[in-house]
PDB file of N, CA and C in Angstrom:
ATOM      1  N   ALA A   1     101.580  57.234  38.173  1.00 51.00           N
ATOM      2  CA  ALA A   1     101.750  55.833  38.527  1.00 51.00           C
ATOM      3  C   ALA A   1     101.290  55.567  39.951  1.00 51.00           C
ATOM      4  N   GLY A   2     100.652  56.545  40.588  1.00 72.00           N
ATOM      5  CA  GLY A   2     100.211  56.362  41.960  1.00 72.00           C
ATOM      6  C   GLY A   2     101.303  56.584  42.980  1.00 72.00           C
ATOM      7  N   LEU A   3     102.476  56.918  42.533  1.00 77.00           N
ATOM      8  CA  LEU A   3     103.612  57.119  43.435  1.00 77.00           C
ATOM      9  C   LEU A   3     103.924  58.592  43.644  1.00 77.00           C
ATOM     10  N   ASP A   4     103.270  59.460  42.873  1.00 79.00           N
ATOM     11  CA  ASP A   4     103.532  60.894  42.977  1.00 79.00           C
ATOM     12  C   ASP A   4     103.233  61.389  44.385  1.00 79.00           C
ATOM     13  N   GLY A   5     104.119  62.191  44.903  1.00 81.00           N
ATOM     14  CA  GLY A   5     103.916  62.789  46.214  1.00 81.00           C
ATOM     15  C   GLY A   5     104.414  61.943  47.374  1.00 81.00           C
ATOM     16  N   LEU A   6     104.893  60.736  47.097  1.00 81.00           N
ATOM     17  CA  LEU A   6     105.415  59.902  48.176  1.00 81.00           C
ATOM     18  C   LEU A   6     106.809  60.370  48.565  1.00 81.00           C
ATOM     19  N   ASP A   7     107.063  60.406  49.838  1.00 84.00           N
ATOM     20  CA  ASP A   7     108.368  60.810  50.355  1.00 84.00           C
ATOM     21  C   ASP A   7     109.207  59.551  50.593  1.00 84.00           C
ATOM     22  N   TRP A   8     109.536  58.875  49.508  1.00 83.00           N
ATOM     23  CA  TRP A   8     110.322  57.652  49.563  1.00 83.00           C
ATOM     24  C   TRP A   8     111.674  57.900  48.924  1.00 83.00           C
ATOM     25  N   PRO A   9     112.685  57.105  49.281  1.00 85.00           N
ATOM     26  CA  PRO A   9     113.994  57.226  48.626  1.00 85.00           C
ATOM     27  C   PRO A   9     113.845  56.983  47.116  1.00 85.00           C
ATOM     28  N   SER A  10     114.642  57.679  46.326  1.00 85.00           N
ATOM     29  CA  SER A  10     114.518  57.582  44.868  1.00 85.00           C
ATOM     30  C   SER A  10     114.720  56.151  44.374  1.00 85.00           C
ATOM     31  N   GLY A  11     115.598  55.398  45.015  1.00 85.00           N
ATOM     32  CA  GLY A  11     115.827  54.008  44.606  1.00 85.00           C
ATOM     33  C   GLY A  11     114.581  53.153  44.786  1.00 85.00           C
ATOM     34  N   THR A  12     113.858  53.387  45.858  1.00 84.00           N
ATOM     35  CA  THR A  12     112.623  52.648  46.113  1.00 84.00           C
ATOM     36  C   THR A  12     111.561  53.024  45.093  1.00 84.00           C
ATOM     37  N   LEU A  13     111.456  54.325  44.805  1.00 83.00           N
ATOM     38  CA  LEU A  13     110.489  54.779  43.805  1.00 83.00           C
ATOM     39  C   LEU A  13     110.782  54.172  42.435  1.00 83.00           C
ATOM     40  N   THR A  14     112.051  54.144  42.056  1.00 84.00           N
ATOM     41  CA  THR A  14     112.437  53.566  40.767  1.00 84.00           C
ATOM     42  C   THR A  14     112.081  52.088  40.715  1.00 84.00           C
ATOM     43  N   SER A  15     112.375  51.364  41.783  1.00 82.00           N
ATOM     44  CA  SER A  15     112.039  49.933  41.829  1.00 82.00           C
ATOM     45  C   SER A  15     110.549  49.719  41.662  1.00 82.00           C
ATOM     46  N   GLN A  16     109.764  50.509  42.355  1.00 81.00           N
ATOM     47  CA  GLN A  16     108.311  50.382  42.255  1.00 81.00           C
ATOM     48  C   GLN A  16     107.817  50.701  40.851  1.00 81.00           C
ATOM     49  N   GLN A  17     108.368  51.758  40.257  1.00 80.00           N
ATOM     50  CA  GLN A  17     107.940  52.135  38.910  1.00 80.00           C
ATOM     51  C   GLN A  17     108.267  51.043  37.895  1.00 80.00           C
ATOM     52  N   GLN A  18     109.361  50.336  38.107  1.00 80.00           N
ATOM     53  CA  GLN A  18     109.780  49.316  37.156  1.00 80.00           C
ATOM     54  C   GLN A  18     109.055  47.987  37.356  1.00 80.00           C
ATOM     55  N   TRP A  19     108.489  47.760  38.532  1.00 78.00           N
ATOM     56  CA  TRP A  19     107.911  46.450  38.813  1.00 78.00           C
ATOM     57  C   TRP A  19     106.402  46.426  39.013  1.00 78.00           C
ATOM     58  N   ILE A  20     105.782  47.540  39.326  1.00 70.00           N
ATOM     59  CA  ILE A  20     104.335  47.536  39.543  1.00 70.00           C
ATOM     60  C   ILE A  20     103.634  47.104  38.263  1.00 70.00           C
ATOM     61  N   GLY A  21     102.801  46.107  38.395  1.00 67.00           N
ATOM     62  CA  GLY A  21     102.022  45.619  37.262  1.00 67.00           C
ATOM     63  C   GLY A  21     102.795  44.751  36.286  1.00 67.00           C
ATOM     64  N   LYS A  22     103.993  44.319  36.645  1.00 73.00           N
ATOM     65  CA  LYS A  22     104.821  43.570  35.710  1.00 73.00           C
ATOM     66  C   LYS A  22     104.582  42.066  35.736  1.00 73.00           C
ATOM     67  N   SER A  23     103.813  41.564  36.707  1.00 74.00           N
ATOM     68  CA  SER A  23     103.556  40.132  36.761  1.00 74.00           C
ATOM     69  C   SER A  23     102.673  39.712  35.597  1.00 74.00           C
ATOM     70  N   THR A  24     103.045  38.623  34.972  1.00 82.00           N
ATOM     71  CA  THR A  24     102.258  38.064  33.891  1.00 82.00           C
ATOM     72  C   THR A  24     101.539  36.847  34.445  1.00 82.00           C
ATOM     73  N   GLY A  25     100.244  36.823  34.298  1.00 86.00           N
ATOM     74  CA  GLY A  25      99.473  35.713  34.827  1.00 86.00           C
ATOM     75  C   GLY A  25      98.014  35.889  34.472  1.00 86.00           C
ATOM     76  N   CYS A  26      97.160  35.342  35.303  1.00 91.00           N
ATOM     77  CA  CYS A  26      95.728  35.435  35.026  1.00 91.00           C
ATOM     78  C   CYS A  26      94.930  35.447  36.324  1.00 91.00           C
ATOM     79  N   ASN A  27      93.715  35.931  36.215  1.00 93.00           N
ATOM     80  CA  ASN A  27      92.776  35.888  37.334  1.00 93.00           C
ATOM     81  C   ASN A  27      91.961  34.608  37.218  1.00 93.00           C
ATOM     82  N   ILE A  28      91.755  33.952  38.342  1.00 93.00           N
ATOM     83  CA  ILE A  28      90.952  32.732  38.408  1.00 93.00           C
ATOM     84  C   ILE A  28      89.825  32.991  39.399  1.00 93.00           C
ATOM     85  N   ASP A  29      88.605  32.629  39.013  1.00 95.00           N
ATOM     86  CA  ASP A  29      87.455  32.787  39.895  1.00 95.00           C
ATOM     87  C   ASP A  29      87.115  31.457  40.550  1.00 95.00           C
ATOM     88  N   PHE A  30      86.932  31.502  41.871  1.00 95.00           N
ATOM     89  CA  PHE A  30      86.428  30.367  42.619  1.00 95.00           C
ATOM     90  C   PHE A  30      85.023  30.715  43.075  1.00 95.00           C
ATOM     91  N   ASP A  31      84.068  29.837  42.836  1.00 96.00           N
ATOM     92  CA  ASP A  31      82.732  30.036  43.370  1.00 96.00           C
ATOM     93  C   ASP A  31      82.770  29.805  44.874  1.00 96.00           C
ATOM     94  N   VAL A  32      81.876  30.457  45.591  1.00 95.00           N
ATOM     95  CA  VAL A  32      81.737  30.237  47.022  1.00 95.00           C
ATOM     96  C   VAL A  32      80.538  29.324  47.221  1.00 95.00           C
ATOM     97  N   GLU A  33      80.786  28.190  47.826  1.00 95.00           N
ATOM     98  CA  GLU A  33      79.731  27.192  48.016  1.00 95.00           C
ATOM     99  C   GLU A  33      78.546  27.774  48.780  1.00 95.00           C
ATOM    100  N   GLY A  34      77.357  27.629  48.207  1.00 94.00           N
ATOM    101  CA  GLY A  34      76.139  28.071  48.869  1.00 94.00           C
ATOM    102  C   GLY A  34      75.811  29.542  48.706  1.00 94.00           C
ATOM    103  N   LEU A  35      76.676  30.307  48.049  1.00 94.00           N
ATOM    104  CA  LEU A  35      76.433  31.731  47.846  1.00 94.00           C
ATOM    105  C   LEU A  35      76.612  32.089  46.378  1.00 94.00           C
ATOM    106  N   ASP A  36      75.984  33.162  45.969  1.00 96.00           N
ATOM    107  CA  ASP A  36      76.173  33.656  44.605  1.00 96.00           C
ATOM    108  C   ASP A  36      77.327  34.666  44.620  1.00 96.00           C
ATOM    109  N   GLU A  37      78.492  34.198  45.030  1.00 95.00           N
ATOM    110  CA  GLU A  37      79.689  35.030  45.164  1.00 95.00           C
ATOM    111  C   GLU A  37      80.863  34.303  44.535  1.00 95.00           C
ATOM    112  N   LYS A  38      81.864  35.075  44.165  1.00 96.00           N
ATOM    113  CA  LYS A  38      83.106  34.520  43.630  1.00 96.00           C
ATOM    114  C   LYS A  38      84.294  35.145  44.370  1.00 96.00           C
ATOM    115  N   ILE A  39      85.348  34.379  44.492  1.00 95.00           N
ATOM    116  CA  ILE A  39      86.617  34.883  45.008  1.00 95.00           C
ATOM    117  C   ILE A  39      87.580  34.855  43.824  1.00 95.00           C
ATOM    118  N   THR A  40      88.102  36.015  43.456  1.00 94.00           N
ATOM    119  CA  THR A  40      89.028  36.107  42.335  1.00 94.00           C
ATOM    120  C   THR A  40      90.448  36.160  42.878  1.00 94.00           C
ATOM    121  N   VAL A  41      91.294  35.285  42.356  1.00 91.00           N
ATOM    122  CA  VAL A  41      92.698  35.272  42.751  1.00 91.00           C
ATOM    123  C   VAL A  41      93.566  35.465  41.511  1.00 91.00           C
ATOM    124  N   PHE A  42      94.708  36.094  41.694  1.00 88.00           N
ATOM    125  CA  PHE A  42      95.678  36.270  40.622  1.00 88.00           C
ATOM    126  C   PHE A  42      96.775  35.238  40.826  1.00 88.00           C
ATOM    127  N   THR A  43      97.178  34.603  39.752  1.00 88.00           N
ATOM    128  CA  THR A  43      98.277  33.656  39.824  1.00 88.00           C
ATOM    129  C   THR A  43      99.173  33.784  38.610  1.00 88.00           C
ATOM    130  N   THR A  44     100.440  33.555  38.833  1.00 88.00           N
ATOM    131  CA  THR A  44     101.383  33.496  37.721  1.00 88.00           C
ATOM    132  C   THR A  44     101.598  32.051  37.297  1.00 88.00           C
ATOM    133  N   ARG A  45     100.985  31.119  38.032  1.00 89.00           N
ATOM    134  CA  ARG A  45     101.158  29.690  37.755  1.00 89.00           C
ATOM    135  C   ARG A  45      99.810  28.975  37.767  1.00 89.00           C
ATOM    136  N   ALA A  46      99.011  29.182  36.735  1.00 89.00           N
ATOM    137  CA  ALA A  46      97.696  28.544  36.651  1.00 89.00           C
ATOM    138  C   ALA A  46      97.801  27.021  36.678  1.00 89.00           C
ATOM    139  N   ASP A  47      98.927  26.493  36.237  1.00 90.00           N
ATOM    140  CA  ASP A  47      99.102  25.039  36.218  1.00 90.00           C
ATOM    141  C   ASP A  47      99.136  24.428  37.611  1.00 90.00           C
ATOM    142  N   THR A  48      99.350  25.226  38.629  1.00 87.00           N
ATOM    143  CA  THR A  48      99.403  24.703  40.000  1.00 87.00           C
ATOM    144  C   THR A  48      98.038  24.695  40.676  1.00 87.00           C
ATOM    145  N   LEU A  49      97.015  25.231  40.034  1.00 87.00           N
ATOM    146  CA  LEU A  49      95.699  25.338  40.669  1.00 87.00           C
ATOM    147  C   LEU A  49      95.026  23.993  40.905  1.00 87.00           C
ATOM    148  N   PHE A  50      95.444  22.966  40.210  1.00 87.00           N
ATOM    149  CA  PHE A  50      94.850  21.651  40.437  1.00 87.00           C
ATOM    150  C   PHE A  50      95.160  21.134  41.835  1.00 87.00           C
ATOM    151  N   GLY A  51      96.165  21.672  42.475  1.00 86.00           N
ATOM    152  CA  GLY A  51      96.532  21.243  43.818  1.00 86.00           C
ATOM    153  C   GLY A  51      96.059  22.172  44.920  1.00 86.00           C
ATOM    154  N   VAL A  52      95.165  23.111  44.617  1.00 90.00           N
ATOM    155  CA  VAL A  52      94.694  24.064  45.630  1.00 90.00           C
ATOM    156  C   VAL A  52      93.941  23.312  46.718  1.00 90.00           C
ATOM    157  N   THR A  53      94.342  23.551  47.955  1.00 91.00           N
ATOM    158  CA  THR A  53      93.652  22.927  49.087  1.00 91.00           C
ATOM    159  C   THR A  53      92.908  23.937  49.948  1.00 91.00           C
ATOM    160  N   TYR A  54      93.246  25.220  49.810  1.00 91.00           N
ATOM    161  CA  TYR A  54      92.521  26.258  50.536  1.00 91.00           C
ATOM    162  C   TYR A  54      92.733  27.599  49.845  1.00 91.00           C
ATOM    163  N   VAL A  55      91.852  28.525  50.144  1.00 92.00           N
ATOM    164  CA  VAL A  55      91.950  29.895  49.654  1.00 92.00           C
ATOM    165  C   VAL A  55      91.974  30.789  50.880  1.00 92.00           C
ATOM    166  N   THR A  56      92.890  31.725  50.907  1.00 92.00           N
ATOM    167  CA  THR A  56      93.034  32.612  52.046  1.00 92.00           C
ATOM    168  C   THR A  56      92.507  33.993  51.705  1.00 92.00           C
ATOM    169  N   LEU A  57      91.713  34.538  52.608  1.00 94.00           N
ATOM    170  CA  LEU A  57      91.231  35.909  52.473  1.00 94.00           C
ATOM    171  C   LEU A  57      91.833  36.746  53.586  1.00 94.00           C
ATOM    172  N   ALA A  58      92.118  37.997  53.300  1.00 91.00           N
ATOM    173  CA  ALA A  58      92.555  38.918  54.350  1.00 91.00           C
ATOM    174  C   ALA A  58      91.397  39.090  55.329  1.00 91.00           C
ATOM    175  N   PRO A  59      91.696  39.287  56.599  1.00 93.00           N
ATOM    176  CA  PRO A  59      90.621  39.444  57.591  1.00 93.00           C
ATOM    177  C   PRO A  59      89.641  40.564  57.257  1.00 93.00           C
ATOM    178  N   GLU A  60      90.115  41.589  56.552  1.00 92.00           N
ATOM    179  CA  GLU A  60      89.237  42.715  56.217  1.00 92.00           C
ATOM    180  C   GLU A  60      88.525  42.541  54.869  1.00 92.00           C
ATOM    181  N   HIS A  61      88.694  41.396  54.220  1.00 94.00           N
ATOM    182  CA  HIS A  61      88.033  41.159  52.933  1.00 94.00           C
ATOM    183  C   HIS A  61      86.518  41.193  53.127  1.00 94.00           C
ATOM    184  N   PRO A  62      85.789  41.852  52.223  1.00 93.00           N
ATOM    185  CA  PRO A  62      84.344  42.002  52.404  1.00 93.00           C
ATOM    186  C   PRO A  62      83.559  40.690  52.428  1.00 93.00           C
ATOM    187  N   LEU A  63      84.096  39.604  51.874  1.00 95.00           N
ATOM    188  CA  LEU A  63      83.368  38.335  51.882  1.00 95.00           C
ATOM    189  C   LEU A  63      83.505  37.562  53.187  1.00 95.00           C
ATOM    190  N   VAL A  64      84.448  37.933  54.043  1.00 96.00           N
ATOM    191  CA  VAL A  64      84.681  37.161  55.261  1.00 96.00           C
ATOM    192  C   VAL A  64      83.400  37.012  56.076  1.00 96.00           C
ATOM    193  N   SER A  65      82.705  38.096  56.300  1.00 94.00           N
ATOM    194  CA  SER A  65      81.504  38.001  57.139  1.00 94.00           C
ATOM    195  C   SER A  65      80.396  37.186  56.485  1.00 94.00           C
ATOM    196  N   SER A  66      80.278  37.263  55.158  1.00 94.00           N
ATOM    197  CA  SER A  66      79.181  36.539  54.510  1.00 94.00           C
ATOM    198  C   SER A  66      79.457  35.050  54.327  1.00 94.00           C
ATOM    199  N   ILE A  67      80.718  34.632  54.290  1.00 96.00           N
ATOM    200  CA  ILE A  67      81.005  33.202  54.126  1.00 96.00           C
ATOM    201  C   ILE A  67      81.246  32.499  55.455  1.00 96.00           C
ATOM    202  N   THR A  68      81.319  33.250  56.530  1.00 97.00           N
ATOM    203  CA  THR A  68      81.555  32.655  57.846  1.00 97.00           C
ATOM    204  C   THR A  68      80.285  31.967  58.339  1.00 97.00           C
ATOM    205  N   THR A  69      80.434  30.721  58.757  1.00 96.00           N
ATOM    206  CA  THR A  69      79.294  29.973  59.281  1.00 96.00           C
ATOM    207  C   THR A  69      79.033  30.379  60.727  1.00 96.00           C
ATOM    208  N   ALA A  70      77.846  30.062  61.200  1.00 97.00           N
ATOM    209  CA  ALA A  70      77.467  30.384  62.581  1.00 97.00           C
ATOM    210  C   ALA A  70      78.428  29.731  63.580  1.00 97.00           C
ATOM    211  N   GLU A  71      78.882  28.529  63.258  1.00 98.00           N
ATOM    212  CA  GLU A  71      79.794  27.811  64.160  1.00 98.00           C
ATOM    213  C   GLU A  71      81.157  28.488  64.277  1.00 98.00           C
ATOM    214  N   GLN A  72      81.571  29.206  63.258  1.00 97.00           N
ATOM    215  CA  GLN A  72      82.889  29.838  63.240  1.00 97.00           C
ATOM    216  C   GLN A  72      82.841  31.325  63.571  1.00 97.00           C
ATOM    217  N   LYS A  73      81.644  31.870  63.754  1.00 97.00           N
ATOM    218  CA  LYS A  73      81.476  33.320  63.903  1.00 97.00           C
ATOM    219  C   LYS A  73      82.323  33.904  65.040  1.00 97.00           C
ATOM    220  N   ASP A  74      82.284  33.304  66.215  1.00 97.00           N
ATOM    221  CA  ASP A  74      83.037  33.843  67.353  1.00 97.00           C
ATOM    222  C   ASP A  74      84.541  33.838  67.089  1.00 97.00           C
ATOM    223  N   ALA A  75      85.045  32.731  66.553  1.00 97.00           N
ATOM    224  CA  ALA A  75      86.489  32.621  66.271  1.00 97.00           C
ATOM    225  C   ALA A  75      86.916  33.646  65.224  1.00 97.00           C
ATOM    226  N   ILE A  76      86.087  33.836  64.193  1.00 97.00           N
ATOM    227  CA  ILE A  76      86.411  34.803  63.143  1.00 97.00           C
ATOM    228  C   ILE A  76      86.393  36.222  63.700  1.00 97.00           C
ATOM    229  N   GLU A  77      85.370  36.569  64.466  1.00 96.00           N
ATOM    230  CA  GLU A  77      85.290  37.922  65.028  1.00 96.00           C
ATOM    231  C   GLU A  77      86.494  38.217  65.923  1.00 96.00           C
ATOM    232  N   LYS A  78      86.914  37.244  66.714  1.00 97.00           N
ATOM    233  CA  LYS A  78      88.094  37.415  67.575  1.00 97.00           C
ATOM    234  C   LYS A  78      89.349  37.614  66.725  1.00 97.00           C
ATOM    235  N   TYR A  79      89.516  36.795  65.683  1.00 95.00           N
ATOM    236  CA  TYR A  79      90.695  36.894  64.826  1.00 95.00           C
ATOM    237  C   TYR A  79      90.736  38.231  64.089  1.00 95.00           C
ATOM    238  N   VAL A  80      89.608  38.654  63.553  1.00 95.00           N
ATOM    239  CA  VAL A  80      89.541  39.932  62.837  1.00 95.00           C
ATOM    240  C   VAL A  80      89.912  41.079  63.771  1.00 95.00           C
ATOM    241  N   ALA A  81      89.409  41.056  65.004  1.00 95.00           N
ATOM    242  CA  ALA A  81      89.728  42.106  65.977  1.00 95.00           C
ATOM    243  C   ALA A  81      91.220  42.100  66.316  1.00 95.00           C
ATOM    244  N   GLU A  82      91.796  40.914  66.498  1.00 92.00           N
ATOM    245  CA  GLU A  82      93.226  40.810  66.821  1.00 92.00           C
ATOM    246  C   GLU A  82      94.097  41.346  65.689  1.00 92.00           C
ATOM    247  N   THR A  83      93.782  40.981  64.459  1.00 91.00           N
ATOM    248  CA  THR A  83      94.618  41.423  63.341  1.00 91.00           C
ATOM    249  C   THR A  83      94.424  42.907  63.046  1.00 91.00           C
ATOM    250  N   ALA A  84      93.247  43.442  63.328  1.00 90.00           N
ATOM    251  CA  ALA A  84      92.999  44.867  63.099  1.00 90.00           C
ATOM    252  C   ALA A  84      93.876  45.732  63.994  1.00 90.00           C
ATOM    253  N   SER A  85      94.313  45.174  65.127  1.00 90.00           N
ATOM    254  CA  SER A  85      95.149  45.943  66.053  1.00 90.00           C
ATOM    255  C   SER A  85      96.633  45.895  65.670  1.00 90.00           C
ATOM    256  N   ARG A  86      96.990  45.102  64.652  1.00 87.00           N
ATOM    257  CA  ARG A  86      98.389  44.996  64.215  1.00 87.00           C
ATOM    258  C   ARG A  86      98.610  45.853  62.976  1.00 87.00           C
ATOM    259  N   SER A  87      99.809  46.366  62.830  1.00 84.00           N
ATOM    260  CA  SER A  87     100.142  47.172  61.646  1.00 84.00           C
ATOM    261  C   SER A  87     100.309  46.256  60.430  1.00 84.00           C
ATOM    262  N   ASP A  88     100.184  46.836  59.243  1.00 80.00           N
ATOM    263  CA  ASP A  88     100.412  46.069  58.011  1.00 80.00           C
ATOM    264  C   ASP A  88     101.829  45.508  57.989  1.00 80.00           C
ATOM    265  N   LEU A  89     102.783  46.309  58.433  1.00 82.00           N
ATOM    266  CA  LEU A  89     104.173  45.860  58.456  1.00 82.00           C
ATOM    267  C   LEU A  89     104.329  44.653  59.372  1.00 82.00           C
ATOM    268  N   ASP A  90     103.743  44.722  60.543  1.00 84.00           N
ATOM    269  CA  ASP A  90     103.824  43.620  61.494  1.00 84.00           C
ATOM    270  C   ASP A  90     103.161  42.364  60.925  1.00 84.00           C
ATOM    271  N   ARG A  91     102.020  42.547  60.271  1.00 81.00           N
ATOM    272  CA  ARG A  91     101.307  41.396  59.712  1.00 81.00           C
ATOM    273  C   ARG A  91     102.080  40.734  58.593  1.00 81.00           C
ATOM    274  N   THR A  92     102.702  41.513  57.721  1.00 78.00           N
ATOM    275  CA  THR A  92     103.417  40.925  56.588  1.00 78.00           C
ATOM    276  C   THR A  92     104.800  40.418  56.972  1.00 78.00           C
ATOM    277  N   ALA A  93     105.391  40.984  58.013  1.00 83.00           N
ATOM    278  CA  ALA A  93     106.731  40.567  58.428  1.00 83.00           C
ATOM    279  C   ALA A  93     106.712  39.318  59.306  1.00 83.00           C
ATOM    280  N   ALA A  94     105.565  38.982  59.847  1.00 78.00           N
ATOM    281  CA  ALA A  94     105.479  37.823  60.736  1.00 78.00           C
ATOM    282  C   ALA A  94     105.870  36.560  59.983  1.00 78.00           C
ATOM    283  N   LYS A  95     106.796  35.804  60.552  1.00 82.00           N
ATOM    284  CA  LYS A  95     107.240  34.569  59.905  1.00 82.00           C
ATOM    285  C   LYS A  95     106.167  33.493  59.986  1.00 82.00           C
ATOM    286  N   GLU A  96     105.479  33.451  61.112  1.00 87.00           N
ATOM    287  CA  GLU A  96     104.409  32.465  61.267  1.00 87.00           C
ATOM    288  C   GLU A  96     103.111  33.064  60.748  1.00 87.00           C
ATOM    289  N   LYS A  97     102.551  32.434  59.745  1.00 85.00           N
ATOM    290  CA  LYS A  97     101.283  32.898  59.184  1.00 85.00           C
ATOM    291  C   LYS A  97     100.146  32.315  60.021  1.00 85.00           C
ATOM    292  N   THR A  98      99.123  33.101  60.232  1.00 90.00           N
ATOM    293  CA  THR A  98      98.010  32.673  61.057  1.00 90.00           C
ATOM    294  C   THR A  98      96.708  32.779  60.277  1.00 90.00           C
ATOM    295  N   GLY A  99      95.680  32.196  60.813  1.00 93.00           N
ATOM    296  CA  GLY A  99      94.381  32.261  60.179  1.00 93.00           C
ATOM    297  C   GLY A  99      93.365  31.457  60.961  1.00 93.00           C
ATOM    298  N   VAL A 100      92.107  31.610  60.582  1.00 96.00           N
ATOM    299  CA  VAL A 100      91.011  30.886  61.207  1.00 96.00           C
ATOM    300  C   VAL A 100      90.070  30.432  60.099  1.00 96.00           C
ATOM    301  N   PHE A 101      89.606  29.209  60.187  1.00 96.00           N
ATOM    302  CA  PHE A 101      88.681  28.651  59.198  1.00 96.00           C
ATOM    303  C   PHE A 101      87.331  29.351  59.318  1.00 96.00           C
ATOM    304  N   THR A 102      86.811  29.820  58.187  1.00 96.00           N
ATOM    305  CA  THR A 102      85.518  30.519  58.185  1.00 96.00           C
ATOM    306  C   THR A 102      84.342  29.549  58.185  1.00 96.00           C
ATOM    307  N   GLY A 103      84.606  28.330  57.796  1.00 96.00           N
ATOM    308  CA  GLY A 103      83.520  27.374  57.627  1.00 96.00           C
ATOM    309  C   GLY A 103      83.004  27.353  56.202  1.00 96.00           C
ATOM    310  N   GLY A 104      83.459  28.313  55.382  1.00 96.00           N
ATOM    311  CA  GLY A 104      83.024  28.400  53.997  1.00 96.00           C
ATOM    312  C   GLY A 104      83.982  27.670  53.073  1.00 96.00           C
ATOM    313  N   TYR A 105      83.491  27.377  51.881  1.00 95.00           N
ATOM    314  CA  TYR A 105      84.298  26.650  50.910  1.00 95.00           C
ATOM    315  C   TYR A 105      84.292  27.329  49.556  1.00 95.00           C
ATOM    316  N   ALA A 106      85.470  27.412  48.951  1.00 93.00           N
ATOM    317  CA  ALA A 106      85.606  27.872  47.568  1.00 93.00           C
ATOM    318  C   ALA A 106      85.678  26.632  46.701  1.00 93.00           C
ATOM    319  N   VAL A 107      84.938  26.655  45.599  1.00 91.00           N
ATOM    320  CA  VAL A 107      84.907  25.468  44.737  1.00 91.00           C
ATOM    321  C   VAL A 107      85.212  25.853  43.297  1.00 91.00           C
TER     322      VAL A 107
END
């Protein structure tokens, strides 16, 4: 299950074994405006997609550099460098979510 060899408490391992892959939902593809690329997102609530106002990519997502416009390049490079210096725990535990507009659009 990908958990073999982890030095985690047994309760945590059991929780992971019981919940990994248990979400029921679907993948939705968004085209990237001006590129022959797609952004695939998983949702458990496809009925809410009519209200999507933005799509968020992790700073290390491979499409970030290709969808970033020239006008946003400096801001994106600075943001990517800043987030790369933070731990995953710090990034996910932060109450205030941050981000920078790439200039690209998902449609």
